PDB file of C-alpha atoms in Angstrom:
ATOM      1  CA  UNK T  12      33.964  88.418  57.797  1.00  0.00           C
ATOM      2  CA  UNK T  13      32.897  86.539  61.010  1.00  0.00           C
ATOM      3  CA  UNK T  14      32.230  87.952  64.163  1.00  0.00           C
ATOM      4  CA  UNK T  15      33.602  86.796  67.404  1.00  0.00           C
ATOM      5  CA  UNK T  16      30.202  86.394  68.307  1.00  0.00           C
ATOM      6  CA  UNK T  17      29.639  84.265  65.420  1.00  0.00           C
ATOM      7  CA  UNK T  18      32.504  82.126  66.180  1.00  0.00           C
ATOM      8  CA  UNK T  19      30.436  81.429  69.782  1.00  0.00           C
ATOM      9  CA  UNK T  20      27.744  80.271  67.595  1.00  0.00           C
ATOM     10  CA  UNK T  21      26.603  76.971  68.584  1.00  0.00           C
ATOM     11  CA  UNK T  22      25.949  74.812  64.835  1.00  0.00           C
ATOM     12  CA  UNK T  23      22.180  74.573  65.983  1.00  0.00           C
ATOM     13  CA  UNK T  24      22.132  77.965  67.201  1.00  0.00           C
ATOM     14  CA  UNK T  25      23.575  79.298  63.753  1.00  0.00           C
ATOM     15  CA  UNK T  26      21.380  76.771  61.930  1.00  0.00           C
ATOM     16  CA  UNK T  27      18.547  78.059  63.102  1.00  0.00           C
ATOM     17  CA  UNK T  28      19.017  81.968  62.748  1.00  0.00           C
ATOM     18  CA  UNK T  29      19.766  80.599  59.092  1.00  0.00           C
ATOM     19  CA  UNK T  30      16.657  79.266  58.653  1.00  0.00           C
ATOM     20  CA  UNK T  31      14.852  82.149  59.986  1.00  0.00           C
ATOM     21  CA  UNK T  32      17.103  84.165  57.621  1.00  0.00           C
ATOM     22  CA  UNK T  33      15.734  82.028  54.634  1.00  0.00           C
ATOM     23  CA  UNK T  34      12.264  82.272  55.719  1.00  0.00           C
ATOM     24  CA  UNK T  35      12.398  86.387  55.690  1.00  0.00           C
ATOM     25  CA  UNK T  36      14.083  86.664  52.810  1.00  0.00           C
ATOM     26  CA  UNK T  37      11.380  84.187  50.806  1.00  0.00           C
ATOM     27  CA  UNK T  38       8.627  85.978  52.110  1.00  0.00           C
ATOM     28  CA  UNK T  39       9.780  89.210  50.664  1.00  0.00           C
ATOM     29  CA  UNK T  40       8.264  92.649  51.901  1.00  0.00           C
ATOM     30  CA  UNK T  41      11.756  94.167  52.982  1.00  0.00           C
ATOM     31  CA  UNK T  42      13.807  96.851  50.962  1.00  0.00           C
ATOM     32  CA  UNK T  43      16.649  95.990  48.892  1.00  0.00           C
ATOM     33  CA  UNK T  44      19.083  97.161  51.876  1.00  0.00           C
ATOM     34  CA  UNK T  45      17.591  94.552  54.404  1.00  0.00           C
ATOM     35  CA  UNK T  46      17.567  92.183  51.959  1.00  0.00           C
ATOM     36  CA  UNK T  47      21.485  92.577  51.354  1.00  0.00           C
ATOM     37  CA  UNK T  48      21.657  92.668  54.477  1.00  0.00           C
ATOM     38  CA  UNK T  49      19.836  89.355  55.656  1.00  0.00           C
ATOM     39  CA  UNK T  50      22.106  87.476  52.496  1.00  0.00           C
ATOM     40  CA  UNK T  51      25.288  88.457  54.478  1.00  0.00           C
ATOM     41  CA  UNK T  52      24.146  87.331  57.469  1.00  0.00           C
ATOM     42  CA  UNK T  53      22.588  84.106  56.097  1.00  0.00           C
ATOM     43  CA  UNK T  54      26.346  84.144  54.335  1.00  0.00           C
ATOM     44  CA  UNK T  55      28.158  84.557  57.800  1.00  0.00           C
ATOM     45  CA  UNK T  56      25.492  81.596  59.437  1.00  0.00           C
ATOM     46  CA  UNK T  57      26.470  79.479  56.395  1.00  0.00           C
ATOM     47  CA  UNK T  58      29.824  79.121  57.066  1.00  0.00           C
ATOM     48  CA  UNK T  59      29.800  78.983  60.717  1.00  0.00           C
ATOM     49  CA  UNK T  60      27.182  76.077  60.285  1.00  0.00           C
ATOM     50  CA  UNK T  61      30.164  74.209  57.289  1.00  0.00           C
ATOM     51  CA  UNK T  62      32.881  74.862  59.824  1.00  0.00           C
ATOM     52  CA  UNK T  63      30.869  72.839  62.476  1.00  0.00           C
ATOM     53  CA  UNK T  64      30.199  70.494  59.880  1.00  0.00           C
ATOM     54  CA  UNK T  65      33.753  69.979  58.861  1.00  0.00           C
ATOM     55  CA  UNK T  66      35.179  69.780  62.395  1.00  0.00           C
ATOM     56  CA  UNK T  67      32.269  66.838  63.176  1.00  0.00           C
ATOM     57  CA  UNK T  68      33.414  65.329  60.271  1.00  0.00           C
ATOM     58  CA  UNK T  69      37.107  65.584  61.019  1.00  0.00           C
ATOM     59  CA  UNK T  70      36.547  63.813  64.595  1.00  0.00           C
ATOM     60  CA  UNK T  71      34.600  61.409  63.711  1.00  0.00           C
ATOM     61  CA  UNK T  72      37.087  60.352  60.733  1.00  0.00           C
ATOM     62  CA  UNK T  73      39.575  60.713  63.147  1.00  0.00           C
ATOM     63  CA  UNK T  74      37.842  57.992  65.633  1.00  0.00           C
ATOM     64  CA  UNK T  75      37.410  55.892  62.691  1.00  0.00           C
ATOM     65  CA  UNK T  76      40.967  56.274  61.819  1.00  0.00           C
ATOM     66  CA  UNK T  77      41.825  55.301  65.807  1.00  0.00           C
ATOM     67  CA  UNK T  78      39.519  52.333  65.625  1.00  0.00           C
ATOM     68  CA  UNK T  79      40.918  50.149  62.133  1.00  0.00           C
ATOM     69  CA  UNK T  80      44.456  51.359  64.222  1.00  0.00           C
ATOM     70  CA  UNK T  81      43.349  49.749  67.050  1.00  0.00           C
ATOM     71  CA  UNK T  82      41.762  46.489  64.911  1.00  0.00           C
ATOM     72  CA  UNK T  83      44.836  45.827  62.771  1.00  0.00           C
ATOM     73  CA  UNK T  84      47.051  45.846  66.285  1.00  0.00           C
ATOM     74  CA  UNK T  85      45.056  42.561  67.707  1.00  0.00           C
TER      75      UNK T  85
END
């Protein structure tokens, strides 16, 4: 589940917590509660990071979309 906070998230922001995430959980050291732990959280960063992804992807399909619109009317 996502937080609000999460939702606030900046795709850079989340990004990065997700590769600090990565990097604690590949060094190892912490207990198998932390561990679970820093997965859901790398989980939650994962899909705020896709949702960014998608809605930059959406826009700029969408500008593409505008601009053969505006081509073909000439």
């Amino acid at each position: 589940m996502t937080s609000k906070t999460d939702e606030a998230l900046g795709y850079e922001q989340a990004r990065d917590e997700l590769i600090e995430v990565v990097r604690r959980l590949e060094a190892g050291g912490t207990t198998l509660e932390e561990s679970l732990a820093l997965w859901e959280r790398g989980e939650e960063l994962a899909k705020v990071c896709r949702r960014w992804l998608e809605g930059a992807r959406a826009r700029l399909d969408a500008a593409l979309a505008g601009e053969e619109e505006a081509e073909e009317g000439e």
